[in-house]
Every structure is written in structure tokens, then in C-alpha cells.
N, CA, C and O atoms as a GROMACS GRO file, in nm:
protein
  308
    1MET      N    1  16.266  14.216   6.923
    1MET     CA    2  16.380  14.226   6.816
    1MET      C    3  16.395  14.369   6.756
    1MET      O    4  16.295  14.441   6.751
    2THR      N    5  16.493  14.406   6.718
    2THR     CA    6  16.538  14.513   6.715
    2THR      C    7  16.515  14.508   6.566
    2THR      O    8  16.508  14.400   6.508
    3ASP      N    9  16.504  14.630   6.500
    3ASP     CA   10  16.475  14.643   6.365
    3ASP      C   11  16.592  14.608   6.247
    3ASP      O   12  16.563  14.587   6.129
    4LYS      N   13  16.700  14.605   6.291
    4LYS     CA   14  16.789  14.559   6.220
    4LYS      C   15  16.814  14.390   6.241
    4LYS      O   16  16.856  14.329   6.143
    5VAL      N   17  16.796  14.336   6.332
    5VAL     CA   18  16.764  14.195   6.400
    5VAL      C   19  16.682  14.148   6.259
    5VAL      O   20  16.729  14.090   6.161
    6GLN      N   21  16.528  14.198   6.287
    6GLN     CA   22  16.425  14.175   6.205
    6GLN      C   23  16.466  14.150   6.034
    6GLN      O   24  16.414  14.064   5.964
    7LEU      N   25  16.571  14.249   5.990
    7LEU     CA   26  16.566  14.269   5.878
    7LEU      C   27  16.688  14.139   5.810
    7LEU      O   28  16.686  14.088   5.698
    8LEU      N   29  16.780  14.114   5.915
    8LEU     CA   30  16.885  14.022   5.916
    8LEU      C   31  16.794  13.872   5.902
    8LEU      O   32  16.828  13.785   5.821
    9TRP      N   33  16.719  13.863   5.958
    9TRP     CA   34  16.630  13.733   5.998
    9TRP      C   35  16.548  13.728   5.871
    9TRP      O   36  16.534  13.619   5.816
   10GLU      N   37  16.504  13.812   5.831
   10GLU     CA   38  16.436  13.821   5.703
   10GLU      C   39  16.540  13.800   5.580
   10GLU      O   40  16.499  13.720   5.496
   11ARG      N   41  16.646  13.848   5.559
   11ARG     CA   42  16.714  13.826   5.478
   11ARG      C   43  16.780  13.641   5.469
   11ARG      O   44  16.791  13.569   5.370
   12ALA      N   45  16.804  13.621   5.574
   12ALA     CA   46  16.828  13.441   5.569
   12ALA      C   47  16.713  13.373   5.507
   12ALA      O   48  16.717  13.302   5.407
   13VAL      N   49  16.605  13.403   5.580
   13VAL     CA   50  16.489  13.340   5.559
   13VAL      C   51  16.458  13.368   5.413
   13VAL      O   52  16.402  13.265   5.375
   14ILE      N   53  16.465  13.451   5.313
   14ILE     CA   54  16.443  13.478   5.190
   14ILE      C   55  16.539  13.390   5.115
   14ILE      O   56  16.505  13.302   5.036
   15GLY      N   57  16.666  13.424   5.148
   15GLY     CA   58  16.780  13.353   5.071
   15GLY      C   59  16.762  13.208   5.114
   15GLY      O   60  16.804  13.130   5.028
   16GLY      N   61  16.717  13.157   5.209
   16GLY     CA   62  16.687  12.994   5.210
   16GLY      C   63  16.575  12.954   5.130
   16GLY      O   64  16.579  12.847   5.068
   17LEU      N   65  16.455  13.046   5.124
   17LEU     CA   66  16.344  12.993   5.029
   17LEU      C   67  16.386  13.013   4.889
   17LEU      O   68  16.335  12.945   4.800
   18VAL      N   69  16.480  13.107   4.862
   18VAL     CA   70  16.525  13.116   4.752
   18VAL      C   71  16.629  12.972   4.679
   18VAL      O   72  16.622  12.924   4.566
   19TRP      N   73  16.700  12.943   4.769
   19TRP     CA   74  16.799  12.869   4.741
   19TRP      C   75  16.702  12.715   4.730
   19TRP      O   76  16.722  12.631   4.642
   20ALA      N   77  16.601  12.704   4.834
   20ALA     CA   78  16.488  12.576   4.824
   20ALA      C   79  16.424  12.565   4.658
   20ALA      O   80  16.408  12.464   4.590
   21VAL      N   81  16.395  12.718   4.623
   21VAL     CA   82  16.335  12.714   4.466
   21VAL      C   83  16.416  12.651   4.358
   21VAL      O   84  16.383  12.572   4.270
   22GLY      N   85  16.542  12.711   4.391
   22GLY     CA   86  16.664  12.664   4.287
   22GLY      C   87  16.707  12.507   4.274
   22GLY      O   88  16.744  12.455   4.170
   23VAL      N   89  16.694  12.440   4.402
   23VAL     CA   90  16.681  12.320   4.443
   23VAL      C   91  16.572  12.234   4.338
   23VAL      O   92  16.603  12.147   4.257
   24ALA      N   93  16.441  12.285   4.368
   24ALA     CA   94  16.311  12.244   4.299
   24ALA      C   95  16.349  12.248   4.152
   24ALA      O   96  16.322  12.150   4.084
   25VAL      N   97  16.401  12.336   4.105
   25VAL     CA   98  16.406  12.387   3.968
   25VAL      C   99  16.516  12.262   3.906
   25VAL      O  100  16.500  12.198   3.801
   26VAL      N  101  16.601  12.253   3.979
   26VAL     CA  102  16.739  12.176   3.941
   26VAL      C  103  16.668  12.041   3.906
   26VAL      O  104  16.667  11.993   3.793
   27VAL      N  105  16.613  11.986   4.013
   27VAL     CA  106  16.560  11.849   4.037
   27VAL      C  107  16.432  11.823   3.902
   27VAL      O  108  16.430  11.722   3.832
   28TRP      N  109  16.347  11.926   3.891
   28TRP     CA  110  16.282  11.909   3.771
   28TRP      C  111  16.327  11.921   3.662
   28TRP      O  112  16.264  11.865   3.572
   29ALA      N  113  16.451  11.996   3.623
   29ALA     CA  114  16.510  12.008   3.490
   29ALA      C  115  16.569  11.840   3.474
   29ALA      O  116  16.530  11.773   3.378
   30LEU      N  117  16.640  11.797   3.550
   30LEU     CA  118  16.701  11.665   3.562
   30LEU      C  119  16.597  11.563   3.570
   30LEU      O  120  16.639  11.453   3.534
   31VAL      N  121  16.458  11.564   3.610
   31VAL     CA  122  16.377  11.447   3.593
   31VAL      C  123  16.276  11.482   3.486
   31VAL      O  124  16.263  11.391   3.404
   32SER      N  125  16.204  11.586   3.465
   32SER     CA  126  16.145  11.561   3.351
   32SER      C  127  16.161  11.640   3.238
   32SER      O  128  16.086  11.608   3.146
   33VAL      N  129  16.258  11.760   3.211
   33VAL     CA  130  16.271  11.782   3.102
   33VAL      C  131  16.414  11.708   3.018
   33VAL      O  132  16.507  11.651   3.075
   34GLY      N  133  16.403  11.723   2.902
   34GLY     CA  134  16.492  11.646   2.838
   34GLY      C  135  16.578  11.723   2.721
   34GLY      O  136  16.536  11.834   2.687
   35GLY      N  137  16.665  11.686   2.674
   35GLY     CA  138  16.754  11.761   2.578
   35GLY      C  139  16.821  11.894   2.614
   35GLY      O  140  16.904  11.910   2.704
   36GLY      N  141  16.767  12.001   2.518
   36GLY     CA  142  16.875  12.111   2.549
   36GLY      C  143  16.801  12.178   2.624
   36GLY      O  144  16.872  12.258   2.686
   37TRP      N  145  16.673  12.192   2.656
   37TRP     CA  146  16.583  12.241   2.735
   37TRP      C  147  16.630  12.210   2.918
   37TRP      O  148  16.647  12.282   3.017
   38GLY      N  149  16.637  12.070   2.891
   38GLY     CA  150  16.690  12.028   3.063
   38GLY      C  151  16.833  12.067   3.115
   38GLY      O  152  16.867  12.071   3.233
   39VAL      N  153  16.923  12.100   2.986
   39VAL     CA  154  17.061  12.153   3.017
   39VAL      C  155  17.030  12.332   3.057
   39VAL      O  156  17.086  12.391   3.150
   40PHE      N  157  16.944  12.385   2.977
   40PHE     CA  158  16.921  12.524   3.008
   40PHE      C  159  16.860  12.559   3.160
   40PHE      O  160  16.892  12.651   3.234
   41TRP      N  161  16.767  12.459   3.178
   41TRP     CA  162  16.686  12.508   3.310
   41TRP      C  163  16.763  12.427   3.408
   41TRP      O  164  16.738  12.448   3.527
   42THR      N  165  16.862  12.327   3.377
   42THR     CA  166  16.955  12.311   3.498
   42THR      C  167  17.029  12.422   3.545
   42THR      O  168  17.017  12.465   3.660
   43PHE      N  169  17.104  12.468   3.462
   43PHE     CA  170  17.210  12.588   3.462
   43PHE      C  171  17.104  12.723   3.528
   43PHE      O  172  17.150  12.796   3.616
   44VAL      N  173  16.956  12.745   3.471
   44VAL     CA  174  16.902  12.858   3.528
   44VAL      C  175  16.912  12.814   3.680
   44VAL      O  176  16.967  12.878   3.769
   45GLY      N  177  16.840  12.679   3.694
   45GLY     CA  178  16.828  12.652   3.892
   45GLY      C  179  16.976  12.647   3.954
   45GLY      O  180  16.986  12.672   4.074
   46LEU      N  181  17.087  12.616   3.882
   46LEU     CA  182  17.192  12.618   3.964
   46LEU      C  183  17.240  12.754   3.984
   46LEU      O  184  17.315  12.772   4.080
   47VAL      N  185  17.208  12.853   3.909
   47VAL     CA  186  17.239  12.989   3.928
   47VAL      C  187  17.146  13.048   4.061
   47VAL      O  188  17.187  13.121   4.151
   48ILE      N  189  17.022  12.996   4.046
   48ILE     CA  190  16.921  13.027   4.165
   48ILE      C  191  16.974  12.973   4.286
   48ILE      O  192  16.958  13.053   4.379
   49VAL      N  193  17.035  12.862   4.321
   49VAL     CA  194  17.064  12.771   4.404
   49VAL      C  195  17.188  12.840   4.452
   49VAL      O  196  17.211  12.838   4.573
   50VAL      N  197  17.280  12.910   4.361
   50VAL     CA  198  17.409  12.992   4.437
   50VAL      C  199  17.350  13.110   4.481
   50VAL      O  200  17.381  13.146   4.594
   51ALA      N  201  17.271  13.179   4.415
   51ALA     CA  202  17.252  13.308   4.457
   51ALA      C  203  17.164  13.293   4.582
   51ALA      O  204  17.194  13.355   4.683
   52GLY      N  205  17.071  13.223   4.579
   52GLY     CA  206  16.990  13.193   4.717
   52GLY      C  207  17.059  13.147   4.845
   52GLY      O  208  17.029  13.184   4.959
   53GLY      N  209  17.176  13.046   4.807
   53GLY     CA  210  17.271  13.021   4.912
   53GLY      C  211  17.364  13.109   4.981
   53GLY      O  212  17.390  13.118   5.101
   54THR      N  213  17.403  13.167   4.888
   54THR     CA  214  17.484  13.340   4.898
   54THR      C  215  17.417  13.396   4.989
   54THR      O  216  17.468  13.407   5.101
   55PHE      N  217  17.292  13.444   4.963
   55PHE     CA  218  17.215  13.542   5.020
   55PHE      C  219  17.165  13.494   5.155
   55PHE      O  220  17.148  13.576   5.244
   56ALA      N  221  17.142  13.372   5.173
   56ALA     CA  222  17.098  13.320   5.294
   56ALA      C  223  17.204  13.322   5.431
   56ALA      O  224  17.182  13.348   5.549
   57LEU      N  225  17.354  13.271   5.342
   57LEU     CA  226  17.474  13.258   5.411
   57LEU      C  227  17.512  13.397   5.491
   57LEU      O  228  17.524  13.416   5.612
   58ILE      N  229  17.528  13.492   5.375
   58ILE     CA  230  17.559  13.650   5.415
   58ILE      C  231  17.464  13.688   5.501
   58ILE      O  232  17.508  13.761   5.590
   59GLY      N  233  17.304  13.657   5.508
   59GLY     CA  234  17.244  13.729   5.612
   59GLY      C  235  17.236  13.625   5.745
   59GLY      O  236  17.197  13.679   5.849
   60THR      N  237  17.270  13.474   5.751
   60THR     CA  238  17.270  13.448   5.845
   60THR      C  239  17.419  13.471   5.973
   60THR      O  240  17.421  13.458   6.095
   61ILE      N  241  17.522  13.505   5.880
   61ILE     CA  242  17.650  13.564   5.962
   61ILE      C  243  17.637  13.663   5.971
   61ILE      O  244  17.717  13.711   6.051
   62ALA      N  245  17.562  13.741   5.921
   62ALA     CA  246  17.565  13.918   5.983
   62ALA      C  247  17.453  13.891   6.089
   62ALA      O  248  17.447  13.984   6.169
   63LEU      N  249  17.363  13.792   6.114
   63LEU     CA  250  17.255  13.787   6.190
   63LEU      C  251  17.354  13.749   6.335
   63LEU      O  252  17.336  13.801   6.445
   64GLY      N  253  17.452  13.656   6.305
   64GLY     CA  254  17.519  13.606   6.399
   64GLY      C  255  17.609  13.699   6.488
   64GLY      O  256  17.632  13.697   6.610
   65VAL      N  257  17.662  13.798   6.363
   65VAL     CA  258  17.749  13.886   6.452
   65VAL      C  259  17.670  14.007   6.515
   65VAL      O  260  17.722  14.067   6.609
   66LYS      N  261  17.544  14.047   6.468
   66LYS     CA  262  17.486  14.150   6.543
   66LYS      C  263  17.456  14.081   6.662
   66LYS      O  264  17.509  14.119   6.767
   67LEU      N  265  17.365  13.970   6.663
   67LEU     CA  266  17.350  13.921   6.796
   67LEU      C  267  17.451  13.887   6.868
   67LEU      O  268  17.415  13.885   6.986
   68GLY      N  269  17.581  13.853   6.854
   68GLY     CA  270  17.676  13.840   6.949
   68GLY      C  271  17.702  13.976   7.000
   68GLY      O  272  17.713  13.992   7.122
   69ARG      N  273  17.718  14.101   6.899
   69ARG     CA  274  17.730  14.205   6.946
   69ARG      C  275  17.651  14.271   7.046
   69ARG      O  276  17.693  14.338   7.141
   70GLU      N  277  17.521  14.241   7.012
   70GLU     CA  278  17.405  14.279   7.123
   70GLU      C  279  17.422  14.214   7.275
   70GLU      O  280  17.389  14.271   7.379
   71ALA      N  281  17.479  14.084   7.262
   71ALA     CA  282  17.487  14.026   7.391
   71ALA      C  283  17.615  14.048   7.478
   71ALA      O  284  17.621  14.022   7.598
   72ALA      N  285  17.720  14.099   7.399
   72ALA     CA  286  17.858  14.155   7.451
   72ALA      C  287  17.804  14.295   7.513
   72ALA      O  288  17.845  14.339   7.620
   73GLU      N  289  17.716  14.354   7.440
   73GLU     CA  290  17.691  14.476   7.507
   73GLU      C  291  17.601  14.471   7.664
   73GLU      O  292  17.624  14.535   7.767
   74LEU      N  293  17.508  14.385   7.640
   74LEU     CA  294  17.435  14.347   7.777
   74LEU      C  295  17.516  14.295   7.897
   74LEU      O  296  17.472  14.294   8.012
   75ASP      N  297  17.651  14.246   7.859
   75ASP     CA  298  17.746  14.159   7.964
   75ASP      C  299  17.847  14.253   8.014
   75ASP      O  300  17.927  14.222   8.103
   76GLU      N  301  17.841  14.404   7.941
   76GLU     CA  302  17.933  14.511   7.992
   76GLU      C  303  17.888  14.536   8.112
   76GLU      O  304  17.769  14.516   8.136
   77PRO      N  305  17.973  14.583   8.207
   77PRO     CA  306  17.931  14.645   8.333
   77PRO      C  307  17.851  14.785   8.336
   77PRO      O  308  17.817  14.835   8.443
   0.00000   0.00000   0.00000
């Protein structure tokens, strides 16, 4: 794997892990925390979900584009 592909792979994986942490925070806030703090932690979790999901999506798309370009270069005569 080239350095660029490795970097994009790491970005996609880290984004997915951040997204999972955000989902866990939202579930925890909805199940365990009540009142105003529950609303606060739900909002914080949703911000983490959006940030992690965006990071993972961008990393995954960039990884696909990079691998596609590398495959196209191999097919050229």
C-alpha cells in the first residue's frame, strides 16, 4: 500500500470510530441521563456523529478515487 492510500484508509477508519463513539454517547444520553443534561449530551453526541460520519465519508470517497486512479494507471499500455 502506498503512503497516500494508507493515510486515506486511516482517515476512513478513524472517522468510523469517531462516529461509533458519537452513537454511543447519544444512546447513553437518551437511556441513562435525564433532564437538561440528557438534552445537552444528546446534542454533543449528535455533533460527534456528524463530524465522524463526515470524516469517514470523505476518507472513503477519497480512498475509492485514489484506488480507481491507481487501477486505471495499471491498465494503460
